[in-house]
GROMACS .gro file of C-alpha atoms in nm:
model
  144
    1MET     CA    1  -4.364  -7.112  -5.506
    2PRO     CA    2  -4.015  -7.013  -5.534
    3GLN     CA    3  -3.937  -6.613  -5.480
    4ASP     CA    4  -3.876  -6.419  -5.821
    5ALA     CA    5  -3.577  -6.161  -5.847
    6ILE     CA    6  -3.826  -5.871  -5.794
    7ALA     CA    7  -3.937  -5.995  -5.475
    8LEU     CA    8  -3.585  -6.008  -5.367
    9LEU     CA    9  -3.518  -5.670  -5.472
   10GLU     CA   10  -3.813  -5.519  -5.285
   11ALA     CA   11  -3.721  -5.682  -4.972
   12ASP     CA   12  -3.377  -5.495  -5.016
   13HIS     CA   13  -3.586  -5.181  -5.102
   14GLU     CA   14  -3.793  -5.255  -4.780
   15ARG     CA   15  -3.490  -5.333  -4.565
   16VAL     CA   16  -3.338  -5.022  -4.648
   17GLU     CA   17  -3.615  -4.790  -4.596
   18THR     CA   18  -3.679  -4.952  -4.245
   19LEU     CA   19  -3.331  -4.850  -4.163
   20PHE     CA   20  -3.351  -4.504  -4.312
   21ARG     CA   21  -3.662  -4.442  -4.079
   22ASN     CA   22  -3.480  -4.608  -3.750
   23PHE     CA   23  -3.162  -4.362  -3.844
   24GLN     CA   24  -3.356  -4.065  -3.816
   25THR     CA   25  -3.459  -4.132  -3.476
   26ALA     CA   26  -3.152  -4.313  -3.330
   27ASP     CA   27  -2.897  -4.171  -3.101
   28ALA     CA   28  -2.552  -4.022  -3.240
   29GLN     CA   29  -2.348  -4.363  -3.182
   30ALA     CA   30  -2.611  -4.568  -3.335
   31LYS     CA   31  -2.627  -4.359  -3.654
   32VAL     CA   32  -2.267  -4.428  -3.721
   33ASP     CA   33  -2.342  -4.780  -3.690
   34MET     CA   34  -2.653  -4.757  -3.893
   35ALA     CA   35  -2.486  -4.538  -4.183
   36GLN     CA   36  -2.223  -4.851  -4.193
   37VAL     CA   37  -2.546  -5.127  -4.252
   38ILE     CA   38  -2.725  -4.886  -4.494
   39CYS     CA   39  -2.410  -4.835  -4.701
   40MET     CA   40  -2.322  -5.230  -4.711
   41GLU     CA   41  -2.702  -5.281  -4.788
   42LEU     CA   42  -2.681  -5.068  -5.086
   43THR     CA   43  -2.376  -5.170  -5.180
   44LEU     CA   44  -2.453  -5.565  -5.216
   45HIS     CA   45  -2.778  -5.456  -5.363
   46ALA     CA   46  -2.637  -5.203  -5.669
   47MET     CA   47  -2.365  -5.477  -5.700
   48VAL     CA   48  -2.647  -5.777  -5.760
   49GLU     CA   49  -2.863  -5.557  -5.975
   50GLU     CA   50  -2.559  -5.416  -6.193
   51GLU     CA   51  -2.410  -5.762  -6.209
   52LEU     CA   52  -2.746  -6.002  -6.258
   53PHE     CA   53  -3.067  -5.822  -6.305
   54TYR     CA   54  -2.968  -5.499  -6.514
   55PRO     CA   55  -2.798  -5.712  -6.753
   56ALA     CA   56  -3.079  -5.958  -6.783
   57PHE     CA   57  -3.353  -5.676  -6.795
   58ALA     CA   58  -3.141  -5.509  -7.090
   59GLU     CA   59  -3.125  -5.828  -7.293
   60ALA     CA   60  -3.491  -5.889  -7.258
   61THR     CA   61  -3.615  -5.546  -7.323
   62GLY     CA   62  -3.411  -5.375  -7.509
   63ASP     CA   63  -3.425  -5.042  -7.312
   64GLN     CA   64  -3.095  -4.949  -7.287
   65GLU     CA   65  -3.256  -4.558  -7.165
   66LEU     CA   66  -3.404  -4.702  -6.836
   67LEU     CA   67  -3.067  -4.908  -6.789
   68GLN     CA   68  -2.859  -4.590  -6.821
   69ASP     CA   69  -3.063  -4.400  -6.582
   70ALA     CA   70  -3.060  -4.667  -6.338
   71LEU     CA   71  -2.716  -4.695  -6.348
   72GLU     CA   72  -2.648  -4.309  -6.335
   73ASP     CA   73  -2.896  -4.368  -6.012
   74HIS     CA   74  -2.647  -4.605  -5.867
   75GLN     CA   75  -2.332  -4.407  -5.936
   76GLU     CA   76  -2.483  -4.123  -5.765
   77VAL     CA   77  -2.571  -4.331  -5.466
   78LYS     CA   78  -2.219  -4.486  -5.443
   79ASP     CA   79  -2.018  -4.158  -5.477
   80LEU     CA   80  -2.220  -4.039  -5.137
   81ILE     CA   81  -2.147  -4.358  -4.993
   82ALA     CA   82  -1.800  -4.287  -5.071
   83GLN     CA   83  -1.805  -3.974  -4.823
   84VAL     CA   84  -1.945  -4.181  -4.550
   85PRO     CA   85  -1.621  -4.327  -4.392
   86GLN     CA   86  -1.491  -3.960  -4.321
   87GLY     CA   87  -1.767  -3.893  -4.145
   88GLY     CA   88  -1.863  -3.504  -4.200
   89ASN     CA   89  -2.220  -3.419  -4.119
   90LEU     CA   90  -2.317  -3.775  -4.088
   91ASP     CA   91  -2.705  -3.682  -4.088
   92GLN     CA   92  -2.693  -3.482  -4.426
   93LEU     CA   93  -2.491  -3.720  -4.603
   94VAL     CA   94  -2.759  -4.000  -4.521
   95ALA     CA   95  -3.013  -3.773  -4.591
   96GLU     CA   96  -2.890  -3.733  -4.942
   97ILE     CA   97  -2.841  -4.130  -4.962
   98MET     CA   98  -3.213  -4.168  -4.891
   99GLU     CA   99  -3.324  -3.928  -5.120
  100ASN     CA  100  -3.132  -4.056  -5.366
  101THR     CA  101  -3.202  -4.384  -5.325
  102LEU     CA  102  -3.577  -4.343  -5.245
  103GLU     CA  103  -3.606  -4.174  -5.604
  104HIS     CA  104  -3.440  -4.458  -5.758
  105VAL     CA  105  -3.662  -4.698  -5.572
  106GLU     CA  106  -3.979  -4.537  -5.686
  107GLU     CA  107  -3.875  -4.533  -6.064
  108GLU     CA  108  -3.775  -4.917  -6.030
  109ARG     CA  109  -4.151  -4.965  -5.914
  110ARG     CA  110  -4.300  -4.765  -6.172
  111GLU     CA  111  -4.112  -4.855  -6.461
  112MET     CA  112  -3.833  -5.114  -6.465
  113PHE     CA  113  -3.986  -5.389  -6.264
  114PRO     CA  114  -4.334  -5.399  -6.430
  115LYS     CA  115  -4.150  -5.397  -6.783
  116ALA     CA  116  -3.895  -5.681  -6.643
  117LYS     CA  117  -4.233  -5.859  -6.533
  118SER     CA  118  -4.412  -5.845  -6.897
  119SER     CA  119  -4.108  -5.893  -7.070
  120GLY     CA  120  -4.086  -6.283  -7.004
  121MET     CA  121  -3.778  -6.260  -6.812
  122ASP     CA  122  -3.690  -6.584  -6.604
  123LEU     CA  123  -3.719  -6.405  -6.245
  124VAL     CA  124  -3.742  -6.735  -6.055
  125ALA     CA  125  -3.387  -6.841  -6.215
  126LEU     CA  126  -3.254  -6.477  -6.203
  127ALA     CA  127  -3.351  -6.501  -5.815
  128GLU     CA  128  -3.140  -6.808  -5.756
  129GLN     CA  129  -2.864  -6.644  -5.933
  130ILE     CA  130  -2.890  -6.339  -5.693
  131GLU     CA  131  -2.895  -6.536  -5.396
  132ARG     CA  132  -2.586  -6.751  -5.512
  133ARG     CA  133  -2.420  -6.436  -5.565
  134ARG     CA  134  -2.520  -6.272  -5.226
  135ALA     CA  135  -2.391  -6.608  -5.042
  136GLU     CA  136  -2.059  -6.547  -5.259
  137VAL     CA  137  -2.013  -6.209  -5.105
  138ALA     CA  138  -2.106  -6.341  -4.775
  139ALA     CA  139  -1.844  -6.583  -4.747
  140ALA     CA  140  -1.585  -6.350  -4.889
  141VAL     CA  141  -1.646  -6.089  -4.638
  142GLN     CA  142  -1.669  -6.377  -4.349
  143GLU     CA  143  -1.317  -6.473  -4.436
  144ALA     CA  144  -1.151  -6.120  -4.490
   0.00000   0.00000   0.00000
Protein backbone atom coordinates (compact mmCIF):
# COMPACT_ATOMS: atom_id res chain seq x y z
CA MET A 1 0.00 0.00 0.00
CA PRO A 2 1.39 3.44 -0.89
CA GLN A 3 2.37 5.75 1.93
CA ASP A 4 -0.08 8.41 2.99
CA ALA A 5 0.70 12.07 3.67
CA ILE A 6 0.58 11.69 7.43
CA ALA A 7 3.12 8.85 7.31
CA LEU A 8 5.44 11.06 5.23
CA LEU A 9 5.08 13.99 7.61
CA GLU A 10 5.61 11.70 10.61
CA ALA A 11 8.81 10.37 9.00
CA ASP A 12 9.99 13.99 8.82
CA HIS A 13 9.11 14.48 12.48
CA GLU A 14 11.06 11.37 13.48
CA ARG A 15 14.08 12.38 11.37
CA VAL A 16 14.21 15.82 13.01
CA GLU A 17 13.68 14.37 16.50
CA THR A 18 16.73 12.16 15.88
CA LEU A 19 18.75 15.14 14.64
CA PHE A 20 17.84 17.10 17.78
CA ARG A 21 18.96 14.19 20.01
CA ASN A 22 22.23 13.82 18.09
CA PHE A 23 22.84 17.58 18.20
CA GLN A 24 22.82 17.57 21.99
CA THR A 25 25.79 15.18 22.19
CA ALA A 26 27.78 16.39 19.16
CA ASP A 27 31.04 18.35 19.27
CA ALA A 28 31.10 22.04 18.38
CA GLN A 29 31.91 21.65 14.66
CA ALA A 30 29.38 18.88 14.18
CA LYS A 31 26.76 21.08 15.87
CA VAL A 32 27.29 23.82 13.28
CA ASP A 33 26.76 21.32 10.46
CA MET A 34 23.83 19.62 12.19
CA ALA A 35 22.12 22.96 12.87
CA GLN A 36 22.16 23.63 9.12
CA VAL A 37 20.68 20.19 8.40
CA ILE A 38 18.00 20.70 11.05
CA CYS A 39 17.09 24.08 9.57
CA MET A 40 16.95 22.66 6.04
CA GLU A 41 14.77 19.73 7.12
CA LEU A 42 12.37 21.97 9.03
CA THR A 43 12.18 24.50 6.20
CA LEU A 44 11.36 21.83 3.63
CA HIS A 45 8.84 20.19 5.96
CA ALA A 46 7.09 23.49 6.68
CA MET A 47 6.99 24.30 2.96
CA VAL A 48 5.21 21.08 1.97
CA GLU A 49 2.82 21.38 4.89
CA GLU A 50 1.96 24.98 4.07
CA GLU A 51 1.71 24.50 0.31
CA LEU A 52 -0.05 21.14 0.23
CA PHE A 53 -1.13 19.54 3.51
CA TYR A 54 -2.59 22.54 5.32
CA PRO A 55 -4.74 23.79 2.42
CA ALA A 56 -6.11 20.26 1.90
CA PHE A 57 -6.72 19.96 5.65
CA ALA A 58 -8.56 23.28 5.78
CA GLU A 59 -10.71 22.36 2.78
CA ALA A 60 -11.56 18.92 4.18
CA THR A 61 -12.20 19.94 7.78
CA GLY A 62 -13.02 23.64 7.69
CA ASP A 63 -10.94 23.98 10.88
CA GLN A 64 -9.42 27.44 10.42
CA GLU A 65 -8.46 27.75 14.09
CA LEU A 66 -6.24 24.67 14.05
CA LEU A 67 -4.78 25.77 10.72
CA GLN A 68 -3.95 29.28 12.02
CA ASP A 69 -2.36 27.82 15.14
CA ALA A 70 -0.15 25.55 13.01
CA LEU A 71 0.86 28.45 10.73
CA GLU A 72 1.76 30.57 13.76
CA ASP A 73 3.88 27.71 15.11
CA HIS A 74 5.67 27.49 11.77
CA GLN A 75 6.35 31.23 11.76
CA GLU A 76 7.88 31.08 15.24
CA VAL A 77 10.25 28.33 14.12
CA LYS A 78 11.07 30.17 10.86
CA ASP A 79 11.94 33.29 12.87
CA LEU A 80 14.32 31.23 15.02
CA ILE A 81 15.83 29.51 11.96
CA ALA A 82 16.55 32.93 10.45
CA GLN A 83 18.82 33.63 13.43
CA VAL A 84 20.96 30.50 12.96
CA PRO A 85 23.33 31.83 10.25
CA GLN A 86 24.44 34.64 12.58
CA GLY A 87 25.72 32.00 14.94
CA GLY A 88 25.33 33.53 18.38
CA ASN A 89 24.56 30.95 21.02
CA LEU A 90 23.89 28.02 18.73
CA ASP A 91 23.06 25.62 21.57
CA GLN A 92 20.41 27.96 22.99
CA LEU A 93 18.97 28.73 19.56
CA VAL A 94 18.69 25.08 18.56
CA ALA A 95 17.17 24.32 21.98
CA GLU A 96 14.48 26.95 21.28
CA ILE A 97 13.90 25.56 17.78
CA MET A 98 13.64 22.06 19.27
CA GLU A 99 11.20 23.11 21.99
CA ASN A 100 8.93 24.94 19.53
CA THR A 101 9.14 22.14 16.97
CA LEU A 102 8.38 19.36 19.43
CA GLU A 103 5.38 21.25 20.83
CA HIS A 104 4.08 21.76 17.28
CA VAL A 105 4.65 18.10 16.38
CA GLU A 106 2.73 17.01 19.47
CA GLU A 107 -0.20 19.27 18.53
CA GLU A 108 -0.24 17.83 15.02
CA ARG A 109 -0.15 14.28 16.37
CA ARG A 110 -2.83 14.93 18.98
CA GLU A 111 -5.23 17.17 17.02
CA MET A 112 -4.54 17.74 13.34
CA PHE A 113 -3.55 14.28 12.12
CA PRO A 114 -6.48 12.42 13.71
CA LYS A 115 -8.87 15.03 12.34
CA ALA A 116 -7.28 14.72 8.89
CA LYS A 117 -7.62 10.93 8.97
CA SER A 118 -11.30 11.09 9.86
CA SER A 119 -12.10 13.87 7.36
CA GLY A 120 -12.00 11.80 4.19
CA MET A 121 -8.90 13.56 2.84
CA ASP A 122 -7.18 11.62 0.06
CA LEU A 123 -3.98 11.16 2.02
CA VAL A 124 -2.37 8.85 -0.56
CA ALA A 125 -2.81 11.36 -3.39
CA LEU A 126 -1.55 14.09 -1.08
CA ALA A 127 1.54 12.00 -0.30
CA GLU A 128 2.27 11.77 -4.02
CA GLN A 129 1.99 15.56 -4.33
CA ILE A 130 4.32 16.03 -1.37
CA GLU A 131 6.90 13.65 -2.84
CA ARG A 132 6.72 15.42 -6.22
CA ARG A 133 7.19 18.83 -4.59
CA ARG A 134 10.16 17.61 -2.57
CA ALA A 135 11.76 16.24 -5.73
CA GLU A 136 11.26 19.60 -7.45
CA VAL A 137 12.91 21.43 -4.56
CA ALA A 138 15.79 18.94 -4.41
CA ALA A 139 16.40 19.37 -8.15
CA ALA A 140 16.35 23.16 -7.83
CA VAL A 141 18.82 23.06 -4.93
CA GLN A 142 21.19 20.79 -6.85
CA GLU A 143 21.09 23.14 -9.86
CA ALA A 144 21.88 26.19 -7.70
